[in-house]
Structure formats: structure tokens, C-alpha cells
Short mmCIF file of C-alpha atoms in Angstrom, two decimals:
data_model
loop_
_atom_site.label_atom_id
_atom_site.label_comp_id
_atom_site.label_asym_id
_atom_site.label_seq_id
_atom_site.Cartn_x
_atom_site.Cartn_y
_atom_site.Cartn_z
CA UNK A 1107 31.14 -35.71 8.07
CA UNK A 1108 31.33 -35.53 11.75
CA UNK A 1109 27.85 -34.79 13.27
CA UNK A 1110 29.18 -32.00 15.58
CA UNK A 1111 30.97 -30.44 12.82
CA UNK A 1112 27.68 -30.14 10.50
CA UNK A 1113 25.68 -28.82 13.67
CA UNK A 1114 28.30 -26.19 13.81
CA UNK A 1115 28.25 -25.64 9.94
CA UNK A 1116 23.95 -25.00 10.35
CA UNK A 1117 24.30 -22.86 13.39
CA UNK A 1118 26.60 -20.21 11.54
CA UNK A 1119 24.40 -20.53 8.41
CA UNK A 1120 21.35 -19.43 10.72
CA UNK A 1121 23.33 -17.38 13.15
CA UNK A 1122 22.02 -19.08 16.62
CA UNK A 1123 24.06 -21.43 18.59
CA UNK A 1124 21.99 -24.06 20.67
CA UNK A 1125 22.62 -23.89 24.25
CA UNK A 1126 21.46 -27.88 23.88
CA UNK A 1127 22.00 -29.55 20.79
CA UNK A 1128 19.73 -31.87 21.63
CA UNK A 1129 16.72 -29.47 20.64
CA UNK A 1130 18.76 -29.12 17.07
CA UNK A 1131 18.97 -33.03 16.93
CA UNK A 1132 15.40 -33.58 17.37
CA UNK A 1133 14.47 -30.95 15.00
CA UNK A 1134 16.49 -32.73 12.35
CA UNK A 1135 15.51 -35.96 12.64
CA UNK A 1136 12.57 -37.45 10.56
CA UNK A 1137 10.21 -40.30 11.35
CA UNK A 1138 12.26 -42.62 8.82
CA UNK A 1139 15.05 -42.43 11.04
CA UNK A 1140 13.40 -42.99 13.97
CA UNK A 1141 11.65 -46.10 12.65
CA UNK A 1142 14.49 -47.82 11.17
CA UNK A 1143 16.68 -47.44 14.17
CA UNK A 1144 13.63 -48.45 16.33
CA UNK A 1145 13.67 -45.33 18.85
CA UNK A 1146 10.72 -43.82 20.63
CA UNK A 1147 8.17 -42.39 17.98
CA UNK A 1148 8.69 -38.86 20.15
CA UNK A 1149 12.43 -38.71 19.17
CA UNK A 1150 11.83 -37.56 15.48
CA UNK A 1151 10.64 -34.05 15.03
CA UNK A 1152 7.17 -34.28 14.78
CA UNK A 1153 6.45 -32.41 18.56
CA UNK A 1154 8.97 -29.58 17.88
CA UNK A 1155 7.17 -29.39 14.48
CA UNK A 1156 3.80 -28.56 15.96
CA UNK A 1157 5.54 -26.11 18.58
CA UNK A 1158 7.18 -24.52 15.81
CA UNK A 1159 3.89 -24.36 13.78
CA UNK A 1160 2.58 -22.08 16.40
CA UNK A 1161 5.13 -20.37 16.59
CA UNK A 1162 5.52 -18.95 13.15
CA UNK A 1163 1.80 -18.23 13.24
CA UNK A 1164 1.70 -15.70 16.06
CA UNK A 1165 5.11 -13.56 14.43
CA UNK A 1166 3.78 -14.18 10.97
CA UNK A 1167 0.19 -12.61 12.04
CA UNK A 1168 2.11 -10.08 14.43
CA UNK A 1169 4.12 -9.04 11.16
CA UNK A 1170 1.58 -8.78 8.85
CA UNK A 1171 -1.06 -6.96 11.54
CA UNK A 1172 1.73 -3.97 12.00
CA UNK A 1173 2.78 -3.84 8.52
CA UNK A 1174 -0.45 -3.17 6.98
CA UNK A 1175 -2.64 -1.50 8.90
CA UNK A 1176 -5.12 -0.57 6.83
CA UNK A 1177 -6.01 -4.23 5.56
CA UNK A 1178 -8.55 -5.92 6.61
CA UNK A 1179 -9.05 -9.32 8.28
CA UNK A 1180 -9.25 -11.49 5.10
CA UNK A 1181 -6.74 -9.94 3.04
CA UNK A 1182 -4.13 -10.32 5.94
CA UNK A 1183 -5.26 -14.41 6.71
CA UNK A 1184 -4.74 -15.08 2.67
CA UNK A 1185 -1.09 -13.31 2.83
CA UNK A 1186 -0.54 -15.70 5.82
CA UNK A 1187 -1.68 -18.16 4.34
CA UNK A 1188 0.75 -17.82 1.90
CA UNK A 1189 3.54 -17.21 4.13
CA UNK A 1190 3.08 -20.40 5.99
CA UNK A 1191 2.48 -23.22 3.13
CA UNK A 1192 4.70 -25.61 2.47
CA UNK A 1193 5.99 -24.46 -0.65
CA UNK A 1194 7.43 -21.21 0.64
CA UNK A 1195 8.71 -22.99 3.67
CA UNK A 1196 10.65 -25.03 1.54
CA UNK A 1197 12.18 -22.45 -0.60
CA UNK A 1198 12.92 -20.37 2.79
CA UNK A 1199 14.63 -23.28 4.24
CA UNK A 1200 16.64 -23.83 1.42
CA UNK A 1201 17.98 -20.31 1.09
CA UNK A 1202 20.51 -21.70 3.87
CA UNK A 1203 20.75 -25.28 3.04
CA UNK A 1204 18.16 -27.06 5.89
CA UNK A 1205 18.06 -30.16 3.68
CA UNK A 1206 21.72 -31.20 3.81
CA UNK A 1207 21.63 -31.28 7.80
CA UNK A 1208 18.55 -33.84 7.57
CA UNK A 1209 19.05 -37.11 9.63
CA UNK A 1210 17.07 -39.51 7.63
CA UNK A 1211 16.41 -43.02 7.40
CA UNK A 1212 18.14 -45.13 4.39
CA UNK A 1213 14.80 -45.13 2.87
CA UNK A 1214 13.86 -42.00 2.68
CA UNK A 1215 17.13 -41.41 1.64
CA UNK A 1216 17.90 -43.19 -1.49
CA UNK A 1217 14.49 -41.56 -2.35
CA UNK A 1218 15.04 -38.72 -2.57
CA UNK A 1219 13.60 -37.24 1.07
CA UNK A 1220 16.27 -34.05 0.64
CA UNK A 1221 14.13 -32.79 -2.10
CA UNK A 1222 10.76 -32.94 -0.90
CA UNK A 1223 8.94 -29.97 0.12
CA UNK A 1224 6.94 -31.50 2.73
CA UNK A 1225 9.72 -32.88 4.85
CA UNK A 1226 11.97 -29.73 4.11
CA UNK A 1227 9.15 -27.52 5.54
CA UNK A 1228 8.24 -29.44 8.49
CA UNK A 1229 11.86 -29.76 9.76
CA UNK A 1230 11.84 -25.19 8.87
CA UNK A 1231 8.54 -25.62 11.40
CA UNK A 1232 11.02 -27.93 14.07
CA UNK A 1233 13.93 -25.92 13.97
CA UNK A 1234 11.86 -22.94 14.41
CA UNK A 1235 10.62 -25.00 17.78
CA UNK A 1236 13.70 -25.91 18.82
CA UNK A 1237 15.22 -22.33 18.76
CA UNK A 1238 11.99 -21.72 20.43
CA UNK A 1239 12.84 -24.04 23.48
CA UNK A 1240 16.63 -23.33 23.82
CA UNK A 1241 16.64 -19.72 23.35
CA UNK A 1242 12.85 -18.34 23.86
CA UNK A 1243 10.59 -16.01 22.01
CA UNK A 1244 12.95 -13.19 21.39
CA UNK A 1245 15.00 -15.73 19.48
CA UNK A 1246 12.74 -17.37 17.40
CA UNK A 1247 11.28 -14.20 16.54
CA UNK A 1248 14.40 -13.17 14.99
CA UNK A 1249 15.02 -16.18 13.06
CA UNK A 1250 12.07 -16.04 11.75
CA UNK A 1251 11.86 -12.66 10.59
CA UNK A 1252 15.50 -13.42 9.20
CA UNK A 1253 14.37 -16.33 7.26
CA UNK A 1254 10.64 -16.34 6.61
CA UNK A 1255 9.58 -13.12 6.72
CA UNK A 1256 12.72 -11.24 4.79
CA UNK A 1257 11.87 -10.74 1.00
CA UNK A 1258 8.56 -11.11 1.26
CA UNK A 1259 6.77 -8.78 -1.93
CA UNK A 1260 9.54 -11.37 -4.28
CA UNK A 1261 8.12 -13.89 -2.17
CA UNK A 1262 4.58 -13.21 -2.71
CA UNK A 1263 5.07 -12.62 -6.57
CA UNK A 1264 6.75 -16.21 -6.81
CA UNK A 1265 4.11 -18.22 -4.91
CA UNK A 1266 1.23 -16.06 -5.78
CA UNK A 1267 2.49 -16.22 -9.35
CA UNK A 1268 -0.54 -17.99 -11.42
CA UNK A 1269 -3.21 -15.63 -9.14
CA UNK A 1270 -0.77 -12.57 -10.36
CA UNK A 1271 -0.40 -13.46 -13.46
CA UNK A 1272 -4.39 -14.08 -14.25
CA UNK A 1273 -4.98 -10.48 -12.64
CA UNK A 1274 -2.59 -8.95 -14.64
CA UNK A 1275 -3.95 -10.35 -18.09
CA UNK A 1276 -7.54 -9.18 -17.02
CA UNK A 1277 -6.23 -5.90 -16.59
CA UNK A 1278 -4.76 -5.80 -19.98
CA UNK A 1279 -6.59 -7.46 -22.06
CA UNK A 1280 -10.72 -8.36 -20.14
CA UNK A 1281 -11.16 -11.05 -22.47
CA UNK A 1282 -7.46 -12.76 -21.95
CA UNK A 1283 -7.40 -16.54 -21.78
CA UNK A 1284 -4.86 -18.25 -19.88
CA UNK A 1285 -3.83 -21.93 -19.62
CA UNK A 1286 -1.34 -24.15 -18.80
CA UNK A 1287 -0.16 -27.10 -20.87
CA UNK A 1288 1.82 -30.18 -19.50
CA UNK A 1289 5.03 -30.73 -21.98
CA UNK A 1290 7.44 -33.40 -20.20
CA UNK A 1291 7.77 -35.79 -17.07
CA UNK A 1292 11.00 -37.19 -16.25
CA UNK A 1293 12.46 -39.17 -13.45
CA UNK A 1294 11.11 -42.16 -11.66
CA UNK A 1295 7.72 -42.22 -9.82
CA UNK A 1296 9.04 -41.22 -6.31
CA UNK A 1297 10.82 -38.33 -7.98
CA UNK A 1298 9.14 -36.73 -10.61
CA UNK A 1299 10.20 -33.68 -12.32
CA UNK A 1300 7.28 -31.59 -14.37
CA UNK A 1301 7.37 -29.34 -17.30
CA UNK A 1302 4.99 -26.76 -18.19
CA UNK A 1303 4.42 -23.93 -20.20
CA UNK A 1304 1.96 -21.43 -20.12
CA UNK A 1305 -0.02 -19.94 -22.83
CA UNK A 1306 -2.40 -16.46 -23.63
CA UNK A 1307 -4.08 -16.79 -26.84
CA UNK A 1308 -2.11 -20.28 -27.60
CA UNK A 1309 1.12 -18.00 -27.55
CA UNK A 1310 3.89 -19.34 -24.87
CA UNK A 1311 4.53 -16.41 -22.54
CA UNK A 1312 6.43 -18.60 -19.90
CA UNK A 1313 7.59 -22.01 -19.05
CA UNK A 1314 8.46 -23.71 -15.33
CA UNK A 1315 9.66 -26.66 -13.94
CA UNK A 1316 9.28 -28.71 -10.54
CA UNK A 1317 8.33 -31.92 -8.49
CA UNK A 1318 4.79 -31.54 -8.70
CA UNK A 1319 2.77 -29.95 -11.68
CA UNK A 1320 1.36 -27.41 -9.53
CA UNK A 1321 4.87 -26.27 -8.60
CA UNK A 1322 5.99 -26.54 -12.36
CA UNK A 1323 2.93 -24.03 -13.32
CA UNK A 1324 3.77 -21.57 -10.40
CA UNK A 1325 7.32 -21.68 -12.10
CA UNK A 1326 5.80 -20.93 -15.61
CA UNK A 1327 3.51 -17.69 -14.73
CA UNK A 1328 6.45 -16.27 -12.89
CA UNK A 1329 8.24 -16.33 -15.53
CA UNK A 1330 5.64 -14.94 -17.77
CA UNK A 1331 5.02 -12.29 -15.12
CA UNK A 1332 9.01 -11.27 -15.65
CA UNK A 1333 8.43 -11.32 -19.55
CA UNK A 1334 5.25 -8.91 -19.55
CA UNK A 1335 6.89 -6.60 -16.97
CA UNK A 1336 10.13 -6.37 -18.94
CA UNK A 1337 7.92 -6.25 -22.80
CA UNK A 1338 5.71 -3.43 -21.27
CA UNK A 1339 8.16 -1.51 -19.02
CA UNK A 1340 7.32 -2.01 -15.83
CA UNK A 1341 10.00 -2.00 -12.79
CA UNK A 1342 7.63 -3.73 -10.58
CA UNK A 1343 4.38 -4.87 -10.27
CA UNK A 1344 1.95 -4.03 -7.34
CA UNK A 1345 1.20 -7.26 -5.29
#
């Protein structure tokens, strides 16, 4: 597809239209382009990554400093922290589809670059620069309290799932022993998928799946945290 037409496709996903599309370019554009086209090693994304990094820091802290005001300093870095990692960039940035706009080399291509976190969330980190630079504070602001910051108690329960999860089981049972067993690997080397399943008193409460096994056992206490909360009544639990 036409390059122009899939910059206009991203700007109505995000709602912001660059005033210079060369910001959105740049912000797209990964290192394994850049090196197998032989282009200046400042024309991937890597500077409008560490704007963007900055960025996101100062609304994310901002956010959290207004919206609880009676936490204290520790409490609010950790839920940063969590805000900011790369797995919750990723799954942010996918909630509108950043991945298929990616200009990447052949290499990282055939790959499979589209599906890693790590690239996914640094281009979230770029764009976020980029907006930055073409349309100021105001604007990134928004965006990122459209797109990061929205949702964020599901958020929190999904990426703070195996901490969650171990509280939880303390709480109803002191002596509760939690672990998580490996039970499949599939794919080739450079794309692994995981499968895990998580077990209290050697009975399977939940099971998860992803491209690391870290990301597979996140996936398997959240859904263990949706089975106890729907076995023992609870509409939500407190985060």
C-alpha cells in the first residue's frame, strides 16, 4: 500500500494529523531499515525514542501524583514503573495497530520484528516524540493519556498479574503455594511461542501463552485471577 495512504490510515487510528510527516516517518522507522538501505544511523527512530521516553515519564508521574494523593513516593514509582515497561507499551500500542505501520528492514521482517515487544514499544516511545515535536506538549499529553494511561486498574491487573495473584492466595489461604509449570514451546528460535500453566496445591487454576515465558506466566495468573474472582464472587478485585 501507498505510504501516504497508511500514514493517513495511523493518523485517524490515533486522532492527530502531523503537520510534518517527516516526524511520523522517523518515528516508524527501525535501525534494520536504516542499515540495509545504508542511511544515516540518526534517520531510524532511536532519537525520537529517547525524546519520547521523557516524555511519557513526566505525564505518567504527573498522572499518577494527582490521582492518588495520598500514596506515597514508592508506591507511585512501582505503578510507573509498570506503566512504562515494555510489555504494557506493547499491548498499548497494539490496541490501534502501531506494528502494521512499521518500516522495517527485510530482515527484521521475515523475522518476525511486527511481533516483538521491544521494537513495538520503542516505536509507542518515538511516536510519542514525534507528536511531541510537531504538535507540542498539549498534544502529546493527550495522546498519551488516550493511549497509555486509559484503562489503567485492567491494565495493572494484567501486568501485575503473578504479584496479584500471589497476594490474593496469601489472603485466602497463608500457607498457599503457587507455581508455574512450562507445558509447550512451539515455533522456531527467533519466534518462540510459550505455554504455561499455573498451579495452587498441584491443581491448574490458569493457563497463558506468549513470546517469552515470563509473558506466558503473566498470561496464566490472569487468568487464574478471573477464575477465583468469578468461583468466589467477586466483581472486582482491589489493585
Amino acid at each position: 500500500m501507498d505510504q501516504k495512504i497508511l500514514f493517513e490510515e495511523l493518523e485517524a487510528a490515533i486522532g492527530y494529523r502531523f503537520r510534518d510527516r517527516a516526524f511520523l516517518r522517523q518515528a516508524l522507522t527501525h535501525s534494520s531499515y536504516i542499515n540495509e538501505h545504508h542511511m544515516q544511523k540518526t534517520d531510524c527512530n532511536e532519537r525520537l525514542e529517547f525524546l519520547g521516553d521523557a516524555v511519557l515519564e513526566i505525564v505518567s508521574s504527573e498522572y499518577l501524583y494527582l490521582r492518588y494523593p495520598k500514596d506515597p513516593e514508592g508506591r507511585l514509582t512501582r505503578m510507573r514503573a509498570s506503566i512504562v515497561c515494555e510489555s504494557t507499551l506493547d499491548f498499548c500500542a497494539r490496541a490501534f495497530g502501531l506494528e502494521r505501520y512499521l518500516i522495517l528492514g527485510h530482515g527484521e521482517e521475515v523475522t518476525g520484528g511486527r511481533r516483538r515487544a521491544s521494537l513495538v514499544s520503542d516505536a509507542l516511545e518515538a511516536l510519542i516524540g514525534a507528536v511531541y515535536l510537531d504538535g507540542g506538549f498539549a498534544n502529546a499529553k493527550e495522546f498519551i493519556c488516550r493511549f497509555v494511561l486509559n484503562d489503567l486498574e485492567h491494565k495493572k491487573l494484567f501486568f501485575d498479574s503473578k504479584t496479584i495473584l500471589q497476594e490474593l492466595i496469601q489472603k485466602e489461604d497463608g500457607g498457599g503455594h503457587l507455581s508455574y509449570e512450562l507445558t509447550g514451546e512451539t515455533g522456531p528460535d527467533h519466534d518462540k511461542q510459550f505455554q504455561v500453566r499455573v498451579l495452587f496445591h498441584g491443581r491448574e487454576i490458569g493457563q497463558g501463552s506468549g513470546h517469552t515465558k515470563k509473558a506466558a506466566e503473566q498470561q496464566a495468573a490472569y487468568q487464574a485471577i478471573l477464575r477465583l474472582r468469578k468461583e468466589q464472587g467477586m466483581d472486582e478485585i482491589c489493585i
